[in-house]
Amino acid sequence: MPTQEEVFADIISAVEAGAKSEGKELEQEARDAIRKRYFDWIVEPGKNTEGKPVEPTPQDVWDKPEGAMLREKFEEIGRRAAQGDGKVDDVKTDSAALGVQGENDCPWCR
């Protein structure tokens, strides 16, 4: 199983890939915002439809099909954050993250 730091590095890589697909780079403040939002999330259980914790954690599934799905969601965050004018900063990545999470019904997006 990958470490929390390894999963986080993959998250940053996925968001970067999404932003680069739109011709943009992540600003340091975007990286900091992503860390603040997702670093602890990596080791937190998912939630059922009632909002109650259920195993496994994102770290537990990172090397499984569910982890591949999560990486795709992080790429989508990068793509959305890179759309429009200006740099890819904390405001854009937070907004993109809220949008992607809100549109998905996976146990780790709640």
PDB file of N, CA and C in Angstrom:
ATOM      1  N   MET A   1       0.855  -1.173   0.000  1.00  0.00           N
ATOM      2  CA  MET A   1       0.000   0.000   0.000  1.00  0.00           C
ATOM      3  C   MET A   1       0.907   1.244   0.000  1.00  0.00           C
ATOM      4  N   PRO A   2       0.564   2.237  -0.820  1.00  0.00           N
ATOM      5  CA  PRO A   2       1.373   3.449  -0.854  1.00  0.00           C
ATOM      6  C   PRO A   2       1.215   4.247   0.445  1.00  0.00           C
ATOM      7  N   THR A   3       2.230   5.031   0.751  1.00  0.00           N
ATOM      8  CA  THR A   3       2.159   5.891   1.935  1.00  0.00           C
ATOM      9  C   THR A   3       1.255   7.086   1.655  1.00  0.00           C
ATOM     10  N   GLN A   4       0.919   7.788   2.699  1.00  0.00           N
ATOM     11  CA  GLN A   4       0.114   9.002   2.565  1.00  0.00           C
ATOM     12  C   GLN A   4       0.822  10.020   1.662  1.00  0.00           C
ATOM     13  N   GLU A   5       2.127  10.163   1.846  1.00  0.00           N
ATOM     14  CA  GLU A   5       2.907  11.094   1.011  1.00  0.00           C
ATOM     15  C   GLU A   5       2.915  10.661  -0.456  1.00  0.00           C
ATOM     16  N   GLU A   6       3.016   9.355  -0.700  1.00  0.00           N
ATOM     17  CA  GLU A   6       3.003   8.860  -2.081  1.00  0.00           C
ATOM     18  C   GLU A   6       1.656   9.107  -2.752  1.00  0.00           C
ATOM     19  N   VAL A   7       0.585   8.878  -2.016  1.00  0.00           N
ATOM     20  CA  VAL A   7      -0.745   9.156  -2.563  1.00  0.00           C
ATOM     21  C   VAL A   7      -0.873  10.644  -2.851  1.00  0.00           C
ATOM     22  N   PHE A   8      -0.412  11.475  -1.928  1.00  0.00           N
ATOM     23  CA  PHE A   8      -0.507  12.921  -2.151  1.00  0.00           C
ATOM     24  C   PHE A   8       0.296  13.340  -3.381  1.00  0.00           C
ATOM     25  N   ALA A   9       1.470  12.781  -3.552  1.00  0.00           N
ATOM     26  CA  ALA A   9       2.278  13.101  -4.742  1.00  0.00           C
ATOM     27  C   ALA A   9       1.525  12.709  -6.015  1.00  0.00           C
ATOM     28  N   ASP A  10       0.830  11.577  -5.988  1.00  0.00           N
ATOM     29  CA  ASP A  10       0.017  11.168  -7.141  1.00  0.00           C
ATOM     30  C   ASP A  10      -1.136  12.142  -7.380  1.00  0.00           C
ATOM     31  N   ILE A  11      -1.739  12.626  -6.298  1.00  0.00           N
ATOM     32  CA  ILE A  11      -2.829  13.598  -6.430  1.00  0.00           C
ATOM     33  C   ILE A  11      -2.317  14.855  -7.122  1.00  0.00           C
ATOM     34  N   ILE A  12      -1.191  15.377  -6.657  1.00  0.00           N
ATOM     35  CA  ILE A  12      -0.612  16.569  -7.284  1.00  0.00           C
ATOM     36  C   ILE A  12      -0.299  16.295  -8.752  1.00  0.00           C
ATOM     37  N   SER A  13       0.266  15.149  -9.049  1.00  0.00           N
ATOM     38  CA  SER A  13       0.585  14.799 -10.441  1.00  0.00           C
ATOM     39  C   SER A  13      -0.673  14.763 -11.300  1.00  0.00           C
ATOM     40  N   ALA A  14      -1.755  14.217 -10.764  1.00  0.00           N
ATOM     41  CA  ALA A  14      -3.001  14.136 -11.517  1.00  0.00           C
ATOM     42  C   ALA A  14      -3.594  15.522 -11.758  1.00  0.00           C
ATOM     43  N   VAL A  15      -3.604  16.366 -10.733  1.00  0.00           N
ATOM     44  CA  VAL A  15      -4.132  17.724 -10.907  1.00  0.00           C
ATOM     45  C   VAL A  15      -3.260  18.493 -11.904  1.00  0.00           C
ATOM     46  N   GLU A  16      -1.948  18.337 -11.794  1.00  0.00           N
ATOM     47  CA  GLU A  16      -1.028  18.979 -12.745  1.00  0.00           C
ATOM     48  C   GLU A  16      -1.298  18.523 -14.170  1.00  0.00           C
ATOM     49  N   ALA A  17      -1.502  17.218 -14.353  1.00  0.00           N
ATOM     50  CA  ALA A  17      -1.771  16.691 -15.690  1.00  0.00           C
ATOM     51  C   ALA A  17      -3.039  17.303 -16.267  1.00  0.00           C
ATOM     52  N   GLY A  18      -4.050  17.443 -15.442  1.00  0.00           N
ATOM     53  CA  GLY A  18      -5.285  18.074 -15.902  1.00  0.00           C
ATOM     54  C   GLY A  18      -5.073  19.521 -16.298  1.00  0.00           C
ATOM     55  N   ALA A  19      -4.322  20.256 -15.490  1.00  0.00           N
ATOM     56  CA  ALA A  19      -4.044  21.668 -15.803  1.00  0.00           C
ATOM     57  C   ALA A  19      -3.198  21.774 -17.069  1.00  0.00           C
ATOM     58  N   LYS A  20      -2.207  20.917 -17.203  1.00  0.00           N
ATOM     59  CA  LYS A  20      -1.341  20.952 -18.392  1.00  0.00           C
ATOM     60  C   LYS A  20      -2.115  20.629 -19.656  1.00  0.00           C
ATOM     61  N   SER A  21      -3.149  19.798 -19.549  1.00  0.00           N
ATOM     62  CA  SER A  21      -3.959  19.483 -20.726  1.00  0.00           C
ATOM     63  C   SER A  21      -4.683  20.721 -21.239  1.00  0.00           C
ATOM     64  N   GLU A  22      -4.796  21.733 -20.386  1.00  0.00           N
ATOM     65  CA  GLU A  22      -5.393  23.018 -20.753  1.00  0.00           C
ATOM     66  C   GLU A  22      -4.319  24.080 -20.987  1.00  0.00           C
ATOM     67  N   GLY A  23      -3.047  23.648 -20.979  1.00  0.00           N
ATOM     68  CA  GLY A  23      -1.946  24.562 -21.257  1.00  0.00           C
ATOM     69  C   GLY A  23      -1.511  25.438 -20.099  1.00  0.00           C
ATOM     70  N   LYS A  24      -1.802  25.014 -18.874  1.00  0.00           N
ATOM     71  CA  LYS A  24      -1.452  25.821 -17.706  1.00  0.00           C
ATOM     72  C   LYS A  24      -0.691  25.000 -16.674  1.00  0.00           C
ATOM     73  N   GLU A  25      -0.030  25.716 -15.777  1.00  0.00           N
ATOM     74  CA  GLU A  25       0.731  25.122 -14.672  1.00  0.00           C
ATOM     75  C   GLU A  25       0.053  25.482 -13.353  1.00  0.00           C
ATOM     76  N   LEU A  26       0.253  24.647 -12.344  1.00  0.00           N
ATOM     77  CA  LEU A  26      -0.258  24.945 -11.005  1.00  0.00           C
ATOM     78  C   LEU A  26       0.651  25.948 -10.310  1.00  0.00           C
ATOM     79  N   GLU A  27       0.065  26.926  -9.678  1.00  0.00           N
ATOM     80  CA  GLU A  27       0.801  27.848  -8.818  1.00  0.00           C
ATOM     81  C   GLU A  27       1.047  27.157  -7.478  1.00  0.00           C
ATOM     82  N   GLN A  28       2.040  27.629  -6.741  1.00  0.00           N
ATOM     83  CA  GLN A  28       2.340  27.044  -5.430  1.00  0.00           C
ATOM     84  C   GLN A  28       1.138  27.150  -4.494  1.00  0.00           C
ATOM     85  N   GLU A  29       0.400  28.242  -4.575  1.00  0.00           N
ATOM     86  CA  GLU A  29      -0.766  28.394  -3.698  1.00  0.00           C
ATOM     87  C   GLU A  29      -1.839  27.346  -4.011  1.00  0.00           C
ATOM     88  N   ALA A  30      -1.908  26.888  -5.264  1.00  0.00           N
ATOM     89  CA  ALA A  30      -2.834  25.803  -5.614  1.00  0.00           C
ATOM     90  C   ALA A  30      -2.367  24.504  -4.975  1.00  0.00           C
ATOM     91  N   ARG A  31      -1.085  24.233  -5.040  1.00  0.00           N
ATOM     92  CA  ARG A  31      -0.540  23.023  -4.408  1.00  0.00           C
ATOM     93  C   ARG A  31      -0.806  23.032  -2.906  1.00  0.00           C
ATOM     94  N   ASP A  32      -0.635  24.194  -2.287  1.00  0.00           N
ATOM     95  CA  ASP A  32      -0.871  24.316  -0.844  1.00  0.00           C
ATOM     96  C   ASP A  32      -2.345  24.071  -0.514  1.00  0.00           C
ATOM     97  N   ALA A  33      -3.231  24.601  -1.350  1.00  0.00           N
ATOM     98  CA  ALA A  33      -4.672  24.420  -1.123  1.00  0.00           C
ATOM     99  C   ALA A  33      -5.063  22.954  -1.293  1.00  0.00           C
ATOM    100  N   ILE A  34      -4.475  22.294  -2.277  1.00  0.00           N
ATOM    101  CA  ILE A  34      -4.760  20.873  -2.497  1.00  0.00           C
ATOM    102  C   ILE A  34      -4.278  20.063  -1.299  1.00  0.00           C
ATOM    103  N   ARG A  35      -3.109  20.399  -0.779  1.00  0.00           N
ATOM    104  CA  ARG A  35      -2.603  19.690   0.413  1.00  0.00           C
ATOM    105  C   ARG A  35      -3.538  19.900   1.597  1.00  0.00           C
ATOM    106  N   LYS A  36      -3.967  21.123   1.793  1.00  0.00           N
ATOM    107  CA  LYS A  36      -4.853  21.421   2.913  1.00  0.00           C
ATOM    108  C   LYS A  36      -6.176  20.651   2.787  1.00  0.00           C
ATOM    109  N   ARG A  37      -6.685  20.566   1.580  1.00  0.00           N
ATOM    110  CA  ARG A  37      -7.970  19.911   1.348  1.00  0.00           C
ATOM    111  C   ARG A  37      -7.871  18.385   1.406  1.00  0.00           C
ATOM    112  N   TYR A  38      -6.792  17.810   0.872  1.00  0.00           N
ATOM    113  CA  TYR A  38      -6.767  16.372   0.651  1.00  0.00           C
ATOM    114  C   TYR A  38      -5.751  15.561   1.456  1.00  0.00           C
ATOM    115  N   PHE A  39      -4.763  16.158   2.083  1.00  0.00           N
ATOM    116  CA  PHE A  39      -3.740  15.345   2.742  1.00  0.00           C
ATOM    117  C   PHE A  39      -4.339  14.459   3.840  1.00  0.00           C
ATOM    118  N   ASP A  40      -5.117  15.022   4.728  1.00  0.00           N
ATOM    119  CA  ASP A  40      -5.741  14.205   5.783  1.00  0.00           C
ATOM    120  C   ASP A  40      -6.819  13.289   5.211  1.00  0.00           C
ATOM    121  N   TRP A  41      -7.501  13.745   4.161  1.00  0.00           N
ATOM    122  CA  TRP A  41      -8.552  12.963   3.495  1.00  0.00           C
ATOM    123  C   TRP A  41      -8.023  11.593   3.050  1.00  0.00           C
ATOM    124  N   ILE A  42      -6.767  11.532   2.676  1.00  0.00           N
ATOM    125  CA  ILE A  42      -6.157  10.296   2.164  1.00  0.00           C
ATOM    126  C   ILE A  42      -6.339   9.136   3.137  1.00  0.00           C
ATOM    127  N   VAL A  43      -6.314   9.405   4.429  1.00  0.00           N
ATOM    128  CA  VAL A  43      -6.382   8.340   5.439  1.00  0.00           C
ATOM    129  C   VAL A  43      -7.727   8.301   6.165  1.00  0.00           C
ATOM    130  N   GLU A  44      -8.719   9.022   5.642  1.00  0.00           N
ATOM    131  CA  GLU A  44     -10.043   9.020   6.252  1.00  0.00           C
ATOM    132  C   GLU A  44     -10.951   8.027   5.544  1.00  0.00           C
ATOM    133  N   PRO A  45     -11.775   7.293   6.297  1.00  0.00           N
ATOM    134  CA  PRO A  45     -12.721   6.375   5.654  1.00  0.00           C
ATOM    135  C   PRO A  45     -13.705   7.144   4.778  1.00  0.00           C
ATOM    136  N   GLY A  46     -14.293   6.442   3.817  1.00  0.00           N
ATOM    137  CA  GLY A  46     -15.356   7.037   3.025  1.00  0.00           C
ATOM    138  C   GLY A  46     -16.598   7.210   3.886  1.00  0.00           C
ATOM    139  N   LYS A  47     -17.673   7.704   3.267  1.00  0.00           N
ATOM    140  CA  LYS A  47     -18.930   7.878   3.994  1.00  0.00           C
ATOM    141  C   LYS A  47     -20.055   7.238   3.190  1.00  0.00           C
ATOM    142  N   ASN A  48     -20.996   6.644   3.907  1.00  0.00           N
ATOM    143  CA  ASN A  48     -22.146   6.068   3.225  1.00  0.00           C
ATOM    144  C   ASN A  48     -23.132   7.179   2.868  1.00  0.00           C
ATOM    145  N   THR A  49     -24.266   6.821   2.290  1.00  0.00           N
ATOM    146  CA  THR A  49     -25.222   7.839   1.853  1.00  0.00           C
ATOM    147  C   THR A  49     -25.820   8.614   3.017  1.00  0.00           C
ATOM    148  N   GLU A  50     -25.691   8.092   4.216  1.00  0.00           N
ATOM    149  CA  GLU A  50     -26.171   8.796   5.405  1.00  0.00           C
ATOM    150  C   GLU A  50     -25.084   9.653   6.041  1.00  0.00           C
ATOM    151  N   GLY A  51     -23.888   9.648   5.429  1.00  0.00           N
ATOM    152  CA  GLY A  51     -22.790  10.443   5.941  1.00  0.00           C
ATOM    153  C   GLY A  51     -21.995   9.787   7.050  1.00  0.00           C
ATOM    154  N   LYS A  52     -22.245   8.505   7.294  1.00  0.00           N
ATOM    155  CA  LYS A  52     -21.517   7.789   8.346  1.00  0.00           C
ATOM    156  C   LYS A  52     -20.263   7.144   7.753  1.00  0.00           C
ATOM    157  N   PRO A  53     -19.155   7.155   8.500  1.00  0.00           N
ATOM    158  CA  PRO A  53     -17.898   6.591   7.988  1.00  0.00           C
ATOM    159  C   PRO A  53     -18.001   5.103   7.658  1.00  0.00           C
ATOM    160  N   VAL A  54     -17.392   4.744   6.546  1.00  0.00           N
ATOM    161  CA  VAL A  54     -17.274   3.342   6.134  1.00  0.00           C
ATOM    162  C   VAL A  54     -15.868   3.132   5.595  1.00  0.00           C
ATOM    163  N   GLU A  55     -15.303   1.977   5.870  1.00  0.00           N
ATOM    164  CA  GLU A  55     -13.992   1.639   5.312  1.00  0.00           C
ATOM    165  C   GLU A  55     -14.185   1.303   3.847  1.00  0.00           C
ATOM    166  N   PRO A  56     -13.228   1.410   3.043  1.00  0.00           N
ATOM    167  CA  PRO A  56     -11.823   1.687   3.275  1.00  0.00           C
ATOM    168  C   PRO A  56     -11.520   3.179   3.121  1.00  0.00           C
ATOM    169  N   THR A  57     -10.265   3.516   3.284  1.00  0.00           N
ATOM    170  CA  THR A  57      -9.799   4.884   3.063  1.00  0.00           C
ATOM    171  C   THR A  57      -9.317   5.016   1.619  1.00  0.00           C
ATOM    172  N   PRO A  58      -9.162   6.240   1.113  1.00  0.00           N
ATOM    173  CA  PRO A  58      -8.571   6.401  -0.216  1.00  0.00           C
ATOM    174  C   PRO A  58      -7.188   5.739  -0.320  1.00  0.00           C
ATOM    175  N   GLN A  59      -6.395   5.810   0.729  1.00  0.00           N
ATOM    176  CA  GLN A  59      -5.078   5.167   0.726  1.00  0.00           C
ATOM    177  C   GLN A  59      -5.209   3.661   0.507  1.00  0.00           C
ATOM    178  N   ASP A  60      -6.225   3.048   1.130  1.00  0.00           N
ATOM    179  CA  ASP A  60      -6.429   1.606   1.011  1.00  0.00           C
ATOM    180  C   ASP A  60      -6.743   1.181  -0.427  1.00  0.00           C
ATOM    181  N   VAL A  61      -7.401   2.048  -1.187  1.00  0.00           N
ATOM    182  CA  VAL A  61      -7.838   1.671  -2.539  1.00  0.00           C
ATOM    183  C   VAL A  61      -6.989   2.297  -3.639  1.00  0.00           C
ATOM    184  N   TRP A  62      -5.964   3.046  -3.274  1.00  0.00           N
ATOM    185  CA  TRP A  62      -5.227   3.828  -4.261  1.00  0.00           C
ATOM    186  C   TRP A  62      -4.654   2.986  -5.398  1.00  0.00           C
ATOM    187  N   ASP A  63      -4.231   1.782  -5.115  1.00  0.00           N
ATOM    188  CA  ASP A  63      -3.657   0.903  -6.145  1.00  0.00           C
ATOM    189  C   ASP A  63      -4.695  -0.041  -6.749  1.00  0.00           C
ATOM    190  N   LYS A  64      -5.960   0.246  -6.561  1.00  0.00           N
ATOM    191  CA  LYS A  64      -7.052  -0.591  -7.058  1.00  0.00           C
ATOM    192  C   LYS A  64      -7.882   0.221  -8.059  1.00  0.00           C
ATOM    193  N   PRO A  65      -8.881  -0.384  -8.679  1.00  0.00           N
ATOM    194  CA  PRO A  65      -9.707   0.349  -9.645  1.00  0.00           C
ATOM    195  C   PRO A  65     -10.348   1.620  -9.066  1.00  0.00           C
ATOM    196  N   GLU A  66     -10.727   1.570  -7.795  1.00  0.00           N
ATOM    197  CA  GLU A  66     -11.310   2.759  -7.177  1.00  0.00           C
ATOM    198  C   GLU A  66     -10.302   3.914  -7.145  1.00  0.00           C
ATOM    199  N   GLY A  67      -9.035   3.583  -6.929  1.00  0.00           N
ATOM    200  CA  GLY A  67      -7.989   4.601  -6.932  1.00  0.00           C
ATOM    201  C   GLY A  67      -7.803   5.202  -8.308  1.00  0.00           C
ATOM    202  N   ALA A  68      -7.903   4.382  -9.342  1.00  0.00           N
ATOM    203  CA  ALA A  68      -7.807   4.895 -10.712  1.00  0.00           C
ATOM    204  C   ALA A  68      -8.949   5.877 -10.979  1.00  0.00           C
ATOM    205  N   MET A  69     -10.142   5.571 -10.487  1.00  0.00           N
ATOM    206  CA  MET A  69     -11.285   6.470 -10.636  1.00  0.00           C
ATOM    207  C   MET A  69     -11.016   7.787  -9.910  1.00  0.00           C
ATOM    208  N   LEU A  70     -10.444   7.700  -8.714  1.00  0.00           N
ATOM    209  CA  LEU A  70     -10.133   8.920  -7.964  1.00  0.00           C
ATOM    210  C   LEU A  70      -9.089   9.762  -8.696  1.00  0.00           C
ATOM    211  N   ARG A  71      -8.072   9.126  -9.263  1.00  0.00           N
ATOM    212  CA  ARG A  71      -7.060   9.875 -10.012  1.00  0.00           C
ATOM    213  C   ARG A  71      -7.694  10.609 -11.192  1.00  0.00           C
ATOM    214  N   GLU A  72      -8.660   9.995 -11.860  1.00  0.00           N
ATOM    215  CA  GLU A  72      -9.370  10.664 -12.953  1.00  0.00           C
ATOM    216  C   GLU A  72     -10.106  11.896 -12.445  1.00  0.00           C
ATOM    217  N   LYS A  73     -10.681  11.800 -11.258  1.00  0.00           N
ATOM    218  CA  LYS A  73     -11.381  12.949 -10.670  1.00  0.00           C
ATOM    219  C   LYS A  73     -10.396  14.079 -10.378  1.00  0.00           C
ATOM    220  N   PHE A  74      -9.188  13.743  -9.928  1.00  0.00           N
ATOM    221  CA  PHE A  74      -8.187  14.773  -9.670  1.00  0.00           C
ATOM    222  C   PHE A  74      -7.722  15.431 -10.968  1.00  0.00           C
ATOM    223  N   GLU A  75      -7.619  14.660 -12.037  1.00  0.00           N
ATOM    224  CA  GLU A  75      -7.288  15.265 -13.334  1.00  0.00           C
ATOM    225  C   GLU A  75      -8.383  16.226 -13.764  1.00  0.00           C
ATOM    226  N   GLU A  76      -9.624  15.846 -13.518  1.00  0.00           N
ATOM    227  CA  GLU A  76     -10.749  16.724 -13.854  1.00  0.00           C
ATOM    228  C   GLU A  76     -10.676  18.019 -13.045  1.00  0.00           C
ATOM    229  N   ILE A  77     -10.292  17.932 -11.792  1.00  0.00           N
ATOM    230  CA  ILE A  77     -10.119  19.141 -10.983  1.00  0.00           C
ATOM    231  C   ILE A  77      -9.092  20.052 -11.647  1.00  0.00           C
ATOM    232  N   GLY A  78      -7.974  19.493 -12.085  1.00  0.00           N
ATOM    233  CA  GLY A  78      -6.950  20.288 -12.756  1.00  0.00           C
ATOM    234  C   GLY A  78      -7.454  20.923 -14.040  1.00  0.00           C
ATOM    235  N   ARG A  79      -8.199  20.159 -14.844  1.00  0.00           N
ATOM    236  CA  ARG A  79      -8.744  20.709 -16.095  1.00  0.00           C
ATOM    237  C   ARG A  79      -9.679  21.877 -15.816  1.00  0.00           C
ATOM    238  N   ARG A  80     -10.574  21.675 -14.867  1.00  0.00           N
ATOM    239  CA  ARG A  80     -11.542  22.741 -14.548  1.00  0.00           C
ATOM    240  C   ARG A  80     -10.853  23.969 -13.976  1.00  0.00           C
ATOM    241  N   ALA A  81      -9.890  23.749 -13.112  1.00  0.00           N
ATOM    242  CA  ALA A  81      -9.192  24.883 -12.496  1.00  0.00           C
ATOM    243  C   ALA A  81      -8.416  25.685 -13.531  1.00  0.00           C
ATOM    244  N   ALA A  82      -7.996  25.049 -14.622  1.00  0.00           N
ATOM    245  CA  ALA A  82      -7.187  25.712 -15.644  1.00  0.00           C
ATOM    246  C   ALA A  82      -8.026  26.419 -16.706  1.00  0.00           C
ATOM    247  N   GLN A  83      -9.320  26.227 -16.673  1.00  0.00           N
ATOM    248  CA  GLN A  83     -10.163  26.871 -17.683  1.00  0.00           C
ATOM    249  C   GLN A  83     -10.308  28.359 -17.387  1.00  0.00           C
ATOM    250  N   GLY A  84     -10.460  29.115 -18.423  1.00  0.00           N
ATOM    251  CA  GLY A  84     -10.632  30.550 -18.264  1.00  0.00           C
ATOM    252  C   GLY A  84      -9.303  31.277 -18.201  1.00  0.00           C
ATOM    253  N   ASP A  85      -9.400  32.551 -17.904  1.00  0.00           N
ATOM    254  CA  ASP A  85      -8.213  33.399 -17.839  1.00  0.00           C
ATOM    255  C   ASP A  85      -7.532  33.279 -16.477  1.00  0.00           C
ATOM    256  N   GLY A  86      -6.298  33.681 -16.455  1.00  0.00           N
ATOM    257  CA  GLY A  86      -5.562  33.753 -15.202  1.00  0.00           C
ATOM    258  C   GLY A  86      -4.846  32.476 -14.841  1.00  0.00           C
ATOM    259  N   LYS A  87      -4.196  32.554 -13.696  1.00  0.00           N
ATOM    260  CA  LYS A  87      -3.380  31.442 -13.228  1.00  0.00           C
ATOM    261  C   LYS A  87      -4.224  30.405 -12.493  1.00  0.00           C
ATOM    262  N   VAL A  88      -3.665  29.221 -12.335  1.00  0.00           N
ATOM    263  CA  VAL A  88      -4.327  28.140 -11.605  1.00  0.00           C
ATOM    264  C   VAL A  88      -3.895  28.268 -10.148  1.00  0.00           C
ATOM    265  N   ASP A  89      -4.744  28.925  -9.370  1.00  0.00           N
ATOM    266  CA  ASP A  89      -4.410  29.243  -7.979  1.00  0.00           C
ATOM    267  C   ASP A  89      -5.308  28.492  -7.006  1.00  0.00           C
ATOM    268  N   ASP A  90      -5.231  28.855  -5.736  1.00  0.00           N
ATOM    269  CA  ASP A  90      -6.003  28.186  -4.700  1.00  0.00           C
ATOM    270  C   ASP A  90      -7.506  28.369  -4.887  1.00  0.00           C
ATOM    271  N   VAL A  91      -7.934  29.547  -5.296  1.00  0.00           N
ATOM    272  CA  VAL A  91      -9.362  29.807  -5.476  1.00  0.00           C
ATOM    273  C   VAL A  91      -9.928  28.919  -6.587  1.00  0.00           C
ATOM    274  N   LYS A  92      -9.204  28.836  -7.690  1.00  0.00           N
ATOM    275  CA  LYS A  92      -9.677  28.021  -8.810  1.00  0.00           C
ATOM    276  C   LYS A  92      -9.653  26.530  -8.488  1.00  0.00           C
ATOM    277  N   THR A  93      -8.616  26.064  -7.794  1.00  0.00           N
ATOM    278  CA  THR A  93      -8.575  24.634  -7.481  1.00  0.00           C
ATOM    279  C   THR A  93      -9.633  24.273  -6.435  1.00  0.00           C
ATOM    280  N   ASP A  94      -9.871  25.145  -5.453  1.00  0.00           N
ATOM    281  CA  ASP A  94     -10.916  24.876  -4.467  1.00  0.00           C
ATOM    282  C   ASP A  94     -12.289  24.825  -5.134  1.00  0.00           C
ATOM    283  N   SER A  95     -12.546  25.765  -6.014  1.00  0.00           N
ATOM    284  CA  SER A  95     -13.830  25.798  -6.722  1.00  0.00           C
ATOM    285  C   SER A  95     -14.004  24.558  -7.589  1.00  0.00           C
ATOM    286  N   ALA A  96     -12.965  24.185  -8.313  1.00  0.00           N
ATOM    287  CA  ALA A  96     -13.021  22.988  -9.158  1.00  0.00           C
ATOM    288  C   ALA A  96     -13.233  21.740  -8.311  1.00  0.00           C
ATOM    289  N   ALA A  97     -12.551  21.660  -7.174  1.00  0.00           N
ATOM    290  CA  ALA A  97     -12.692  20.496  -6.293  1.00  0.00           C
ATOM    291  C   ALA A  97     -14.119  20.373  -5.783  1.00  0.00           C
ATOM    292  N   LEU A  98     -14.715  21.474  -5.365  1.00  0.00           N
ATOM    293  CA  LEU A  98     -16.095  21.439  -4.879  1.00  0.00           C
ATOM    294  C   LEU A  98     -17.048  20.980  -5.974  1.00  0.00           C
ATOM    295  N   GLY A  99     -16.821  21.451  -7.196  1.00  0.00           N
ATOM    296  CA  GLY A  99     -17.670  21.047  -8.312  1.00  0.00           C
ATOM    297  C   GLY A  99     -17.564  19.564  -8.612  1.00  0.00           C
ATOM    298  N   VAL A 100     -16.348  19.055  -8.703  1.00  0.00           N
ATOM    299  CA  VAL A 100     -16.149  17.642  -9.012  1.00  0.00           C
ATOM    300  C   VAL A 100     -16.701  16.768  -7.883  1.00  0.00           C
ATOM    301  N   GLN A 101     -16.420  17.124  -6.649  1.00  0.00           N
ATOM    302  CA  GLN A 101     -16.927  16.345  -5.522  1.00  0.00           C
ATOM    303  C   GLN A 101     -18.450  16.339  -5.508  1.00  0.00           C
ATOM    304  N   GLY A 102     -19.057  17.497  -5.773  1.00  0.00           N
ATOM    305  CA  GLY A 102     -20.512  17.609  -5.736  1.00  0.00           C
ATOM    306  C   GLY A 102     -21.221  16.813  -6.807  1.00  0.00           C
ATOM    307  N   GLU A 103     -20.530  16.532  -7.893  1.00  0.00           N
ATOM    308  CA  GLU A 103     -21.135  15.805  -9.013  1.00  0.00           C
ATOM    309  C   GLU A 103     -20.951  14.296  -8.902  1.00  0.00           C
ATOM    310  N   ASN A 104     -20.233  13.832  -7.895  1.00  0.00           N
ATOM    311  CA  ASN A 104     -19.919  12.415  -7.783  1.00  0.00           C
ATOM    312  C   ASN A 104     -20.482  11.833  -6.492  1.00  0.00           C
ATOM    313  N   ASP A 105     -20.911  10.600  -6.597  1.00  0.00           N
ATOM    314  CA  ASP A 105     -21.526   9.951  -5.451  1.00  0.00           C
ATOM    315  C   ASP A 105     -20.645   8.838  -4.885  1.00  0.00           C
ATOM    316  N   CYS A 106     -19.326   8.994  -5.044  1.00  0.00           N
ATOM    317  CA  CYS A 106     -18.439   7.986  -4.481  1.00  0.00           C
ATOM    318  C   CYS A 106     -18.320   8.211  -2.974  1.00  0.00           C
ATOM    319  N   PRO A 107     -17.967   7.193  -2.206  1.00  0.00           N
ATOM    320  CA  PRO A 107     -17.909   7.350  -0.756  1.00  0.00           C
ATOM    321  C   PRO A 107     -16.854   8.336  -0.278  1.00  0.00           C
ATOM    322  N   TRP A 108     -15.871   8.677  -1.126  1.00  0.00           N
ATOM    323  CA  TRP A 108     -14.823   9.613  -0.711  1.00  0.00           C
ATOM    324  C   TRP A 108     -15.092  11.033  -1.199  1.00  0.00           C
ATOM    325  N   CYS A 109     -16.168  11.218  -1.952  1.00  0.00           N
ATOM    326  CA  CYS A 109     -16.509  12.545  -2.485  1.00  0.00           C
ATOM    327  C   CYS A 109     -17.549  13.242  -1.620  1.00  0.00           C
ATOM    328  N   ARG A 110     -18.065  12.551  -0.637  1.00  0.00           N
ATOM    329  CA  ARG A 110     -19.124  13.129   0.207  1.00  0.00           C
ATOM    330  C   ARG A 110     -18.552  14.005   1.281  1.00  0.00           C
TER     331      ARG A 110
END
